[in-house]
mmCIF file of C-alpha atoms in Angstrom:
data_model
loop_
_atom_site.group_PDB
_atom_site.id
_atom_site.type_symbol
_atom_site.label_atom_id
_atom_site.label_comp_id
_atom_site.label_asym_id
_atom_site.label_seq_id
_atom_site.Cartn_x
_atom_site.Cartn_y
_atom_site.Cartn_z
ATOM 1 C CA UNK L 554 84.738 42.034 2.641
ATOM 2 C CA UNK L 555 85.678 44.989 4.804
ATOM 3 C CA UNK L 556 88.854 46.891 4.219
ATOM 4 C CA UNK L 557 89.789 46.886 7.858
ATOM 5 C CA UNK L 558 93.481 47.358 7.137
ATOM 6 C CA UNK L 559 92.718 50.868 5.884
ATOM 7 C CA UNK L 560 90.618 52.239 8.699
ATOM 8 C CA UNK L 561 93.259 52.599 11.364
ATOM 9 C CA UNK L 562 95.671 54.755 9.352
ATOM 10 C CA UNK L 563 96.495 57.973 11.206
ATOM 11 C CA UNK L 564 94.392 60.745 9.782
ATOM 12 C CA UNK L 565 95.039 64.463 9.627
ATOM 13 C CA UNK L 566 92.526 66.466 11.667
ATOM 14 C CA UNK L 567 89.302 66.417 9.748
ATOM 15 C CA UNK L 568 87.679 69.655 8.667
ATOM 16 C CA UNK L 569 84.704 70.642 10.726
ATOM 17 C CA UNK L 570 81.611 68.929 9.329
ATOM 18 C CA UNK L 571 78.699 70.975 8.177
ATOM 19 C CA UNK L 572 75.825 71.509 10.635
ATOM 20 C CA UNK L 573 73.591 69.495 8.330
ATOM 21 C CA UNK L 574 75.735 66.408 8.798
ATOM 22 C CA UNK L 575 76.653 66.707 12.474
ATOM 23 C CA UNK L 576 74.238 67.600 15.259
ATOM 24 C CA UNK L 577 76.985 68.289 17.772
ATOM 25 C CA UNK L 578 78.362 71.564 19.063
ATOM 26 C CA UNK L 579 81.827 72.277 20.432
ATOM 27 C CA UNK L 580 83.219 73.967 23.473
ATOM 28 C CA UNK L 581 86.747 74.191 24.770
ATOM 29 C CA UNK L 582 87.758 73.670 28.375
ATOM 30 C CA UNK L 583 91.144 74.753 29.700
ATOM 31 C CA UNK L 584 92.806 71.838 31.443
ATOM 32 C CA UNK L 585 95.732 73.627 33.065
ATOM 33 C CA UNK L 586 97.991 73.940 29.996
ATOM 34 C CA UNK L 587 95.738 71.693 27.931
ATOM 35 C CA UNK L 588 92.687 72.822 25.999
ATOM 36 C CA UNK L 589 89.861 70.397 25.442
ATOM 37 C CA UNK L 590 87.010 70.656 22.993
ATOM 38 C CA UNK L 591 83.672 68.988 23.558
ATOM 39 C CA UNK L 592 80.847 67.877 21.344
ATOM 40 C CA UNK L 593 77.314 67.342 22.546
ATOM 41 C CA UNK L 594 73.754 67.494 21.333
ATOM 42 C CA UNK L 595 72.092 70.665 22.631
ATOM 43 C CA UNK L 596 68.409 71.101 23.326
ATOM 44 C CA UNK L 597 66.427 72.814 20.631
ATOM 45 C CA UNK L 598 64.858 76.193 21.172
ATOM 46 C CA UNK L 599 61.381 74.720 20.881
ATOM 47 C CA UNK L 600 62.030 71.796 23.200
ATOM 48 C CA UNK L 601 59.151 70.994 25.541
ATOM 49 C CA UNK L 602 61.186 68.526 27.555
ATOM 50 C CA UNK L 603 60.073 68.524 31.215
ATOM 51 C CA UNK L 604 62.569 69.483 33.908
ATOM 52 C CA UNK L 605 64.953 66.729 34.956
ATOM 53 C CA UNK L 606 66.238 66.455 38.504
ATOM 54 C CA UNK L 607 69.793 65.441 39.364
ATOM 55 C CA UNK L 608 71.893 65.462 42.588
ATOM 56 C CA UNK L 609 74.902 63.822 44.242
ATOM 57 C CA UNK L 610 78.446 62.879 43.383
ATOM 58 C CA UNK L 611 81.905 62.243 44.694
ATOM 59 C CA UNK L 612 84.457 64.601 46.199
ATOM 60 C CA UNK L 613 87.609 63.157 44.668
ATOM 61 C CA UNK L 614 89.756 65.219 42.346
ATOM 62 C CA UNK L 615 92.014 64.245 39.468
ATOM 63 C CA UNK L 616 95.438 65.744 38.935
ATOM 64 C CA UNK L 617 95.545 66.014 35.181
ATOM 65 C CA UNK L 618 98.921 67.692 34.804
ATOM 66 C CA UNK L 619 100.899 66.085 32.010
ATOM 67 C CA UNK L 620 104.639 66.607 31.707
ATOM 68 C CA UNK L 621 106.744 66.506 28.587
ATOM 69 C CA UNK L 622 108.822 63.402 28.172
ATOM 70 C CA UNK L 623 112.434 63.948 29.183
ATOM 71 C CA UNK L 624 113.616 60.708 27.591
ATOM 72 C CA UNK L 625 112.856 61.618 24.000
ATOM 73 C CA UNK L 626 109.370 60.122 23.774
ATOM 74 C CA UNK L 627 107.530 62.038 21.060
ATOM 75 C CA UNK L 628 104.052 63.260 21.907
ATOM 76 C CA UNK L 629 101.530 63.648 19.133
ATOM 77 C CA UNK L 630 100.930 67.333 18.324
ATOM 78 C CA UNK L 631 97.206 66.965 18.965
ATOM 79 C CA UNK L 632 97.885 65.809 22.529
ATOM 80 C CA UNK L 633 98.355 69.486 23.395
ATOM 81 C CA UNK L 634 94.804 70.271 22.329
ATOM 82 C CA UNK L 635 91.854 68.117 21.370
ATOM 83 C CA UNK L 636 88.917 69.167 19.241
ATOM 84 C CA UNK L 637 86.074 66.814 20.103
ATOM 85 C CA UNK L 638 84.098 67.686 16.997
ATOM 86 C CA UNK L 639 86.994 66.629 14.780
ATOM 87 C CA UNK L 640 87.512 63.520 16.901
ATOM 88 C CA UNK L 641 83.858 62.563 16.408
ATOM 89 C CA UNK L 642 84.296 63.096 12.676
ATOM 90 C CA UNK L 643 87.423 60.931 12.660
ATOM 91 C CA UNK L 644 85.688 58.152 14.590
ATOM 92 C CA UNK L 645 82.983 58.100 11.932
ATOM 93 C CA UNK L 646 85.666 57.869 9.274
ATOM 94 C CA UNK L 647 87.486 55.066 11.116
ATOM 95 C CA UNK L 648 84.275 53.021 11.372
ATOM 96 C CA UNK L 649 83.316 53.190 7.691
ATOM 97 C CA UNK L 650 85.324 50.096 6.776
ATOM 98 C CA UNK L 651 83.986 48.057 9.708
ATOM 99 C CA UNK L 652 80.976 45.850 10.112
ATOM 100 C CA UNK L 653 78.308 48.114 11.670
ATOM 101 C CA UNK L 654 77.821 47.665 15.407
ATOM 102 C CA UNK L 655 74.206 46.557 15.796
ATOM 103 C CA UNK L 656 72.544 44.600 18.605
ATOM 104 C CA UNK L 657 68.809 44.099 18.976
ATOM 105 C CA UNK L 658 68.088 40.769 20.691
ATOM 106 C CA UNK L 659 64.593 39.331 20.759
ATOM 107 C CA UNK L 660 63.861 40.199 24.374
ATOM 108 C CA UNK L 661 64.302 43.916 23.639
ATOM 109 C CA UNK L 662 61.862 43.779 20.747
ATOM 110 C CA UNK L 663 59.353 41.951 22.938
ATOM 111 C CA UNK L 664 59.551 44.273 25.925
ATOM 112 C CA UNK L 665 59.640 47.584 24.056
ATOM 113 C CA UNK L 666 55.899 47.464 23.432
ATOM 114 C CA UNK L 667 55.245 46.336 27.002
ATOM 115 C CA UNK L 668 57.398 49.163 28.354
ATOM 116 C CA UNK L 669 55.458 51.783 26.427
ATOM 117 C CA UNK L 670 52.257 50.454 28.006
ATOM 118 C CA UNK L 671 53.797 50.432 31.492
ATOM 119 C CA UNK L 672 54.965 54.032 31.050
ATOM 120 C CA UNK L 673 51.317 55.101 31.099
ATOM 121 C CA UNK L 674 51.102 53.866 34.716
ATOM 122 C CA UNK L 675 54.261 55.634 35.931
ATOM 123 C CA UNK L 676 54.232 58.813 38.002
ATOM 124 C CA UNK L 677 57.924 59.475 37.375
ATOM 125 C CA UNK L 678 60.525 57.954 35.057
ATOM 126 C CA UNK L 679 64.177 57.492 36.050
ATOM 127 C CA UNK L 680 66.439 57.483 33.006
ATOM 128 C CA UNK L 681 69.891 56.017 33.699
ATOM 129 C CA UNK L 682 72.866 56.813 31.472
ATOM 130 C CA UNK L 683 76.563 55.930 31.522
ATOM 131 C CA UNK L 684 78.451 58.948 32.930
ATOM 132 C CA UNK L 685 81.353 58.261 30.565
ATOM 133 C CA UNK L 686 79.123 58.614 27.479
ATOM 134 C CA UNK L 687 75.886 60.384 28.475
ATOM 135 C CA UNK L 688 75.146 61.430 24.895
ATOM 136 C CA UNK L 689 75.601 57.987 23.362
ATOM 137 C CA UNK L 690 73.445 56.269 26.027
ATOM 138 C CA UNK L 691 70.344 58.314 25.216
ATOM 139 C CA UNK L 692 67.630 56.482 23.288
ATOM 140 C CA UNK L 693 66.507 58.558 20.274
ATOM 141 C CA UNK L 694 62.844 57.816 21.086
ATOM 142 C CA UNK L 695 63.081 58.616 24.796
ATOM 143 C CA UNK L 696 61.486 62.061 24.603
ATOM 144 C CA UNK L 697 58.630 60.774 22.453
ATOM 145 C CA UNK L 698 57.969 57.914 24.880
ATOM 146 C CA UNK L 699 57.949 60.105 27.974
ATOM 147 C CA UNK L 700 56.165 63.188 26.667
ATOM 148 C CA UNK L 701 55.546 65.563 29.592
ATOM 149 C CA UNK L 702 55.917 62.863 32.221
ATOM 150 C CA UNK L 703 58.150 63.772 35.160
ATOM 151 C CA UNK L 704 61.643 62.486 34.698
ATOM 152 C CA UNK L 705 64.840 62.089 36.717
ATOM 153 C CA UNK L 706 68.162 61.843 34.909
ATOM 154 C CA UNK L 707 70.821 59.661 36.529
ATOM 155 C CA UNK L 708 74.456 59.555 35.434
ATOM 156 C CA UNK L 709 75.731 56.270 36.807
ATOM 157 C CA UNK L 710 79.387 55.210 37.159
ATOM 158 C CA UNK L 711 80.321 58.671 38.396
ATOM 159 C CA UNK L 712 83.374 57.042 39.982
ATOM 160 C CA UNK L 713 84.817 56.492 36.480
ATOM 161 C CA UNK L 714 84.937 60.131 35.364
ATOM 162 C CA UNK L 715 87.036 62.987 36.695
ATOM 163 C CA UNK L 716 85.752 65.550 39.125
ATOM 164 C CA UNK L 717 86.237 68.182 36.401
ATOM 165 C CA UNK L 718 84.040 66.251 33.956
ATOM 166 C CA UNK L 719 81.419 65.680 36.612
ATOM 167 C CA UNK L 720 81.311 69.383 37.384
ATOM 168 C CA UNK L 721 81.121 70.250 33.687
ATOM 169 C CA UNK L 722 78.094 67.983 33.234
ATOM 170 C CA UNK L 723 76.459 69.411 36.356
ATOM 171 C CA UNK L 724 76.955 72.974 35.081
ATOM 172 C CA UNK L 725 75.666 71.998 31.640
ATOM 173 C CA UNK L 726 72.413 70.646 33.048
ATOM 174 C CA UNK L 727 72.113 73.433 35.620
ATOM 175 C CA UNK L 728 72.096 76.028 32.829
ATOM 176 C CA UNK L 729 69.048 74.255 31.445
ATOM 177 C CA UNK L 730 67.324 74.256 34.843
ATOM 178 C CA UNK L 731 68.229 70.614 35.339
ATOM 179 C CA UNK L 732 69.539 68.910 38.456
ATOM 180 C CA UNK L 733 71.282 65.566 37.922
ATOM 181 C CA UNK L 734 71.892 62.676 40.275
ATOM 182 C CA UNK L 735 75.371 61.202 39.964
ATOM 183 C CA UNK L 736 75.476 57.641 41.245
ATOM 184 C CA UNK L 737 77.795 54.709 41.779
ATOM 185 C CA UNK L 738 75.692 51.573 41.541
ATOM 186 C CA UNK L 739 78.451 49.396 42.993
ATOM 187 C CA UNK L 740 78.856 51.381 46.203
ATOM 188 C CA UNK L 741 75.374 52.846 46.373
ATOM 189 C CA UNK L 742 76.476 56.487 46.211
ATOM 190 C CA UNK L 743 73.479 58.687 45.394
ATOM 191 C CA UNK L 744 70.945 55.837 45.603
ATOM 192 C CA UNK L 745 69.060 57.108 48.651
ATOM 193 C CA UNK L 746 68.928 60.632 47.238
ATOM 194 C CA UNK L 747 67.400 59.128 44.120
ATOM 195 C CA UNK L 748 64.656 57.424 46.126
ATOM 196 C CA UNK L 749 63.813 60.604 48.023
ATOM 197 C CA UNK L 750 63.739 62.656 44.841
ATOM 198 C CA UNK L 751 61.410 60.194 43.091
ATOM 199 C CA UNK L 752 58.945 60.432 45.966
ATOM 200 C CA UNK L 753 59.119 64.217 46.120
ATOM 201 C CA UNK L 754 58.584 64.657 42.375
ATOM 202 C CA UNK L 755 55.475 62.506 42.433
ATOM 203 C CA UNK L 756 54.290 63.807 45.809
ATOM 204 C CA UNK L 757 51.245 65.523 44.298
ATOM 205 C CA UNK L 758 49.838 62.192 43.114
ATOM 206 C CA UNK L 759 48.130 61.347 46.403
ATOM 207 C CA UNK L 760 47.057 64.941 46.915
ATOM 208 C CA UNK L 761 45.009 64.727 43.751
ATOM 209 C CA UNK L 762 43.687 61.318 44.783
ATOM 210 C CA UNK L 763 42.504 62.698 48.121
ATOM 211 C CA UNK L 764 40.684 65.505 46.335
ATOM 212 C CA UNK L 765 38.821 62.834 44.374
ATOM 213 C CA UNK L 766 38.037 60.845 47.516
ATOM 214 C CA UNK L 767 40.465 58.050 46.635
ATOM 215 C CA UNK L 768 42.832 56.255 48.996
ATOM 216 C CA UNK L 769 46.560 57.043 48.734
ATOM 217 C CA UNK L 770 48.845 54.640 46.878
ATOM 218 C CA UNK L 771 52.564 54.113 46.352
ATOM 219 C CA UNK L 772 54.420 56.293 43.891
ATOM 220 C CA UNK L 773 55.226 54.330 40.712
ATOM 221 C CA UNK L 774 58.668 54.932 39.227
ATOM 222 C CA UNK L 775 60.130 53.185 36.193
ATOM 223 C CA UNK L 776 63.886 52.810 35.731
ATOM 224 C CA UNK L 777 64.841 52.713 32.067
ATOM 225 C CA UNK L 778 67.978 53.094 29.986
ATOM 226 C CA UNK L 779 70.502 51.339 27.759
ATOM 227 C CA UNK L 780 71.863 47.857 28.591
ATOM 228 C CA UNK L 781 74.450 47.548 31.362
ATOM 229 C CA UNK L 782 74.252 51.157 32.557
ATOM 230 C CA UNK L 783 73.481 49.958 36.111
ATOM 231 C CA UNK L 784 69.680 50.038 36.398
ATOM 232 C CA UNK L 785 69.285 46.802 38.368
ATOM 233 C CA UNK L 786 72.250 47.594 40.611
ATOM 234 C CA UNK L 787 70.653 50.896 41.573
ATOM 235 C CA UNK L 788 67.397 49.154 42.478
ATOM 236 C CA UNK L 789 69.278 46.626 44.612
ATOM 237 C CA UNK L 790 71.044 49.488 46.380
ATOM 238 C CA UNK L 791 67.751 51.252 46.998
ATOM 239 C CA UNK L 792 66.263 48.054 48.434
ATOM 240 C CA UNK L 793 69.488 47.219 50.340
ATOM 241 C CA UNK L 794 69.250 43.648 49.133
ATOM 242 C CA UNK L 795 69.623 41.782 45.846
ATOM 243 C CA UNK L 796 66.173 41.542 44.306
ATOM 244 C CA UNK L 797 67.011 42.164 40.651
ATOM 245 C CA UNK L 798 69.583 40.133 38.739
ATOM 246 C CA UNK L 799 72.641 42.269 38.047
ATOM 247 C CA UNK L 800 75.965 41.515 36.375
ATOM 248 C CA UNK L 801 78.640 43.573 34.566
ATOM 249 C CA UNK L 802 77.436 42.631 31.081
ATOM 250 C CA UNK L 803 74.566 43.676 28.811
ATOM 251 C CA UNK L 804 71.359 41.659 28.540
ATOM 252 C CA UNK L 805 71.105 40.244 32.091
ATOM 253 C CA UNK L 806 67.656 41.738 32.742
ATOM 254 C CA UNK L 807 65.319 40.197 30.163
ATOM 255 C CA UNK L 808 61.868 41.003 31.527
ATOM 256 C CA UNK L 809 60.164 43.788 33.457
ATOM 257 C CA UNK L 810 59.729 43.414 37.188
ATOM 258 C CA UNK L 811 57.930 45.576 39.763
ATOM 259 C CA UNK L 812 59.507 45.757 43.230
ATOM 260 C CA UNK L 813 58.322 47.624 46.328
ATOM 261 C CA UNK L 814 60.546 50.061 48.215
ATOM 262 C CA UNK L 815 58.914 50.441 51.626
ATOM 263 C CA UNK L 816 55.343 51.707 51.752
ATOM 264 C CA UNK L 817 55.735 54.709 49.500
ATOM 265 C CA UNK L 818 57.539 53.698 46.278
ATOM 266 C CA UNK L 819 57.132 50.972 43.655
ATOM 267 C CA UNK L 820 59.975 50.545 41.152
ATOM 268 C CA UNK L 821 59.882 48.940 37.710
ATOM 269 C CA UNK L 822 63.127 47.318 36.570
ATOM 270 C CA UNK L 823 63.240 46.962 32.792
ATOM 271 C CA UNK L 824 65.598 45.403 30.235
ATOM 272 C CA UNK L 825 68.044 47.721 28.517
ATOM 273 C CA UNK L 826 66.416 49.408 25.550
ATOM 274 C CA UNK L 827 68.304 50.020 22.302
ATOM 275 C CA UNK L 828 67.074 51.355 18.951
ATOM 276 C CA UNK L 829 66.433 48.678 16.361
ATOM 277 C CA UNK L 830 69.142 50.244 14.219
ATOM 278 C CA UNK L 831 71.997 52.448 15.472
ATOM 279 C CA UNK L 832 72.666 54.953 12.713
ATOM 280 C CA UNK L 833 75.417 56.833 14.572
ATOM 281 C CA UNK L 834 78.325 54.395 14.456
ATOM 282 C CA UNK L 835 80.570 56.738 16.439
ATOM 283 C CA UNK L 836 78.093 56.354 19.291
ATOM 284 C CA UNK L 837 77.873 52.598 18.676
ATOM 285 C CA UNK L 838 81.653 52.213 18.974
ATOM 286 C CA UNK L 839 81.577 54.051 22.302
ATOM 287 C CA UNK L 840 78.827 51.713 23.505
ATOM 288 C CA UNK L 841 81.112 48.792 22.656
ATOM 289 C CA UNK L 842 84.127 50.394 24.349
ATOM 290 C CA UNK L 843 82.129 50.964 27.553
ATOM 291 C CA UNK L 844 80.527 47.482 27.466
ATOM 292 C CA UNK L 845 77.025 48.935 27.042
ATOM 293 C CA UNK L 846 76.124 46.659 24.128
ATOM 294 C CA UNK L 847 76.357 42.889 23.623
ATOM 295 C CA UNK L 848 79.745 41.419 22.703
ATOM 296 C CA UNK L 849 78.299 39.671 19.649
ATOM 297 C CA UNK L 850 77.684 43.085 18.092
ATOM 298 C CA UNK L 851 81.334 43.941 17.461
ATOM 299 C CA UNK L 852 84.853 42.724 16.755
ATOM 300 C CA UNK L 853 87.128 43.165 19.786
ATOM 301 C CA UNK L 854 90.230 43.957 17.746
ATOM 302 C CA UNK L 855 88.484 46.674 15.746
ATOM 303 C CA UNK L 856 86.975 48.328 18.817
ATOM 304 C CA UNK L 857 90.213 48.166 20.827
ATOM 305 C CA UNK L 858 92.100 49.684 17.898
ATOM 306 C CA UNK L 859 89.739 52.650 17.798
ATOM 307 C CA UNK L 860 89.961 53.000 21.589
ATOM 308 C CA UNK L 861 93.768 53.208 21.337
ATOM 309 C CA UNK L 862 93.495 55.949 18.723
ATOM 310 C CA UNK L 863 90.969 57.826 20.863
ATOM 311 C CA UNK L 864 93.096 57.568 24.011
ATOM 312 C CA UNK L 865 96.115 58.844 22.108
ATOM 313 C CA UNK L 866 94.097 61.964 21.255
ATOM 314 C CA UNK L 867 92.846 62.586 24.814
ATOM 315 C CA UNK L 868 95.375 64.667 26.801
ATOM 316 C CA UNK L 869 94.630 62.903 30.104
ATOM 317 C CA UNK L 870 95.999 59.695 28.542
ATOM 318 C CA UNK L 871 97.942 60.244 25.339
ATOM 319 C CA UNK L 872 100.541 58.086 23.615
ATOM 320 C CA UNK L 873 102.850 58.333 26.619
ATOM 321 C CA UNK L 874 100.400 56.591 28.976
ATOM 322 C CA UNK L 875 99.827 53.823 26.424
ATOM 323 C CA UNK L 876 103.584 53.306 26.176
ATOM 324 C CA UNK L 877 104.064 53.328 29.945
ATOM 325 C CA UNK L 878 101.414 50.648 30.396
ATOM 326 C CA UNK L 879 102.192 48.311 27.486
ATOM 327 C CA UNK L 880 105.779 49.282 26.528
ATOM 328 C CA UNK L 881 104.692 49.632 22.911
ATOM 329 C CA UNK L 882 105.045 52.716 20.739
ATOM 330 C CA UNK L 883 101.939 53.836 18.862
ATOM 331 C CA UNK L 884 103.617 53.422 15.481
ATOM 332 C CA UNK L 885 102.141 55.908 13.016
ATOM 333 C CA UNK L 886 99.084 56.340 15.217
ATOM 334 C CA UNK L 887 97.688 52.993 13.992
ATOM 335 C CA UNK L 888 95.546 51.457 16.751
ATOM 336 C CA UNK L 889 95.055 48.092 15.082
ATOM 337 C CA UNK L 890 98.806 47.662 14.628
ATOM 338 C CA UNK L 891 99.230 48.504 18.314
ATOM 339 C CA UNK L 892 96.766 45.739 19.249
ATOM 340 C CA UNK L 893 98.519 43.200 17.018
ATOM 341 C CA UNK L 894 101.911 44.090 18.463
ATOM 342 C CA UNK L 895 100.568 43.657 22.004
ATOM 343 C CA UNK L 896 99.175 40.283 20.959
ATOM 344 C CA UNK L 897 102.597 39.196 19.726
ATOM 345 C CA UNK L 898 104.359 40.431 22.870
ATOM 346 C CA UNK L 899 101.996 39.056 25.526
ATOM 347 C CA UNK L 900 99.562 36.550 24.044
ATOM 348 C CA UNK L 901 101.442 34.470 21.489
ATOM 349 C CA UNK L 902 100.033 36.388 18.566
ATOM 350 C CA UNK L 903 96.415 36.336 19.801
ATOM 351 C CA UNK L 904 95.068 39.791 18.866
ATOM 352 C CA UNK L 905 91.674 39.008 20.373
ATOM 353 C CA UNK L 906 93.200 38.510 23.823
ATOM 354 C CA UNK L 907 95.254 41.681 23.416
ATOM 355 C CA UNK L 908 92.133 43.627 22.457
ATOM 356 C CA UNK L 909 90.265 42.192 25.436
ATOM 357 C CA UNK L 910 93.101 43.302 27.744
ATOM 358 C CA UNK L 911 93.018 46.898 26.437
ATOM 359 C CA UNK L 912 89.219 47.133 26.664
ATOM 360 C CA UNK L 913 89.240 45.590 30.153
ATOM 361 C CA UNK L 914 91.916 48.032 31.307
ATOM 362 C CA UNK L 915 89.792 50.956 30.160
ATOM 363 C CA UNK L 916 86.599 49.564 31.695
ATOM 364 C CA UNK L 917 88.376 49.004 35.010
ATOM 365 C CA UNK L 918 89.721 52.555 35.069
ATOM 366 C CA UNK L 919 93.378 51.639 34.556
ATOM 367 C CA UNK L 920 93.892 54.791 32.473
ATOM 368 C CA UNK L 921 92.380 57.016 35.150
ATOM 369 C CA UNK L 922 89.127 58.966 35.161
ATOM 370 C CA UNK L 923 88.318 59.108 31.455
ATOM 371 C CA UNK L 924 85.148 60.461 29.866
ATOM 372 C CA UNK L 925 84.688 59.823 26.151
ATOM 373 C CA UNK L 926 82.233 62.694 25.803
ATOM 374 C CA UNK L 927 82.014 66.173 27.250
ATOM 375 C CA UNK L 928 79.192 68.681 27.381
ATOM 376 C CA UNK L 929 79.025 72.091 25.746
ATOM 377 C CA UNK L 930 79.423 74.982 28.168
#
């Protein structure tokens, strides 16, 4: 039996974990009068990772100015400044009493071996991540699978993060000699740039074939990534027609499929790939919040409660925005109590429906452009 009633108690800021226990680094970003801290996994000094190419993005900006409440609403002290390393540590602490979030359906196990074989045929690999959680949507075996193969990194759902966050990620990758393509699979933003970049990266393939007296062939590009990060939608946008099944839920694509983009590019659509076991439960919770893992893997009330506590700590949202939307005070900083109260007020005591409403509001952008992770500077 899990002691779920204990996990949502408001915690004092946790001491910084030791480097041996946390592979994240912190930076702070001034957000007008708000200071943000970010945790992210940096590349190692001995990394042999090949260059990644990334381009594109939106032009919109987000006014993140937050004003003090003139009606007596009390803001949490940590809404003035957020330390993302301590938040990550707190999320780990909050999840200890919960059933671990794990999801590894049979079709993933079946296709993982097939995908590794198909990778040998690919000239370039397109890795798609969720722009809201680029660190949590990175498969731990990705580098080992790809080796020195040419790779393009795509941050999809760029319409759901702020312009500031987008620029921070772009600068982060640029410092490593990386260009990133920001895309919006729903509208097709960045899709054509992605197709052109894939062809240009693998352009030397036919040059080498001609030197050997072989006929030219199409460039082969595989699109891989976690479930529901928008792989199939991107392919459909590239093809300008619906060839691959796509829906806003994990697990829709269940088998690999090659499709042809004109005369010069073949694309492989693959099922979302997850590790057999997710050891980092802070990352797993963020997958659940962003709908990047199957619903059977988690309890809605638990995940929504943690989301409430996270949003209360993020200055762009904070307790005030939660109150303005739901007319409920975050009593004692307890997210699960907040969910239960919303269930009583709107859904006849149904906490599951209340949790679904909160998660849906976040996934639809009702709280604004919110990233749950930020890169180190």
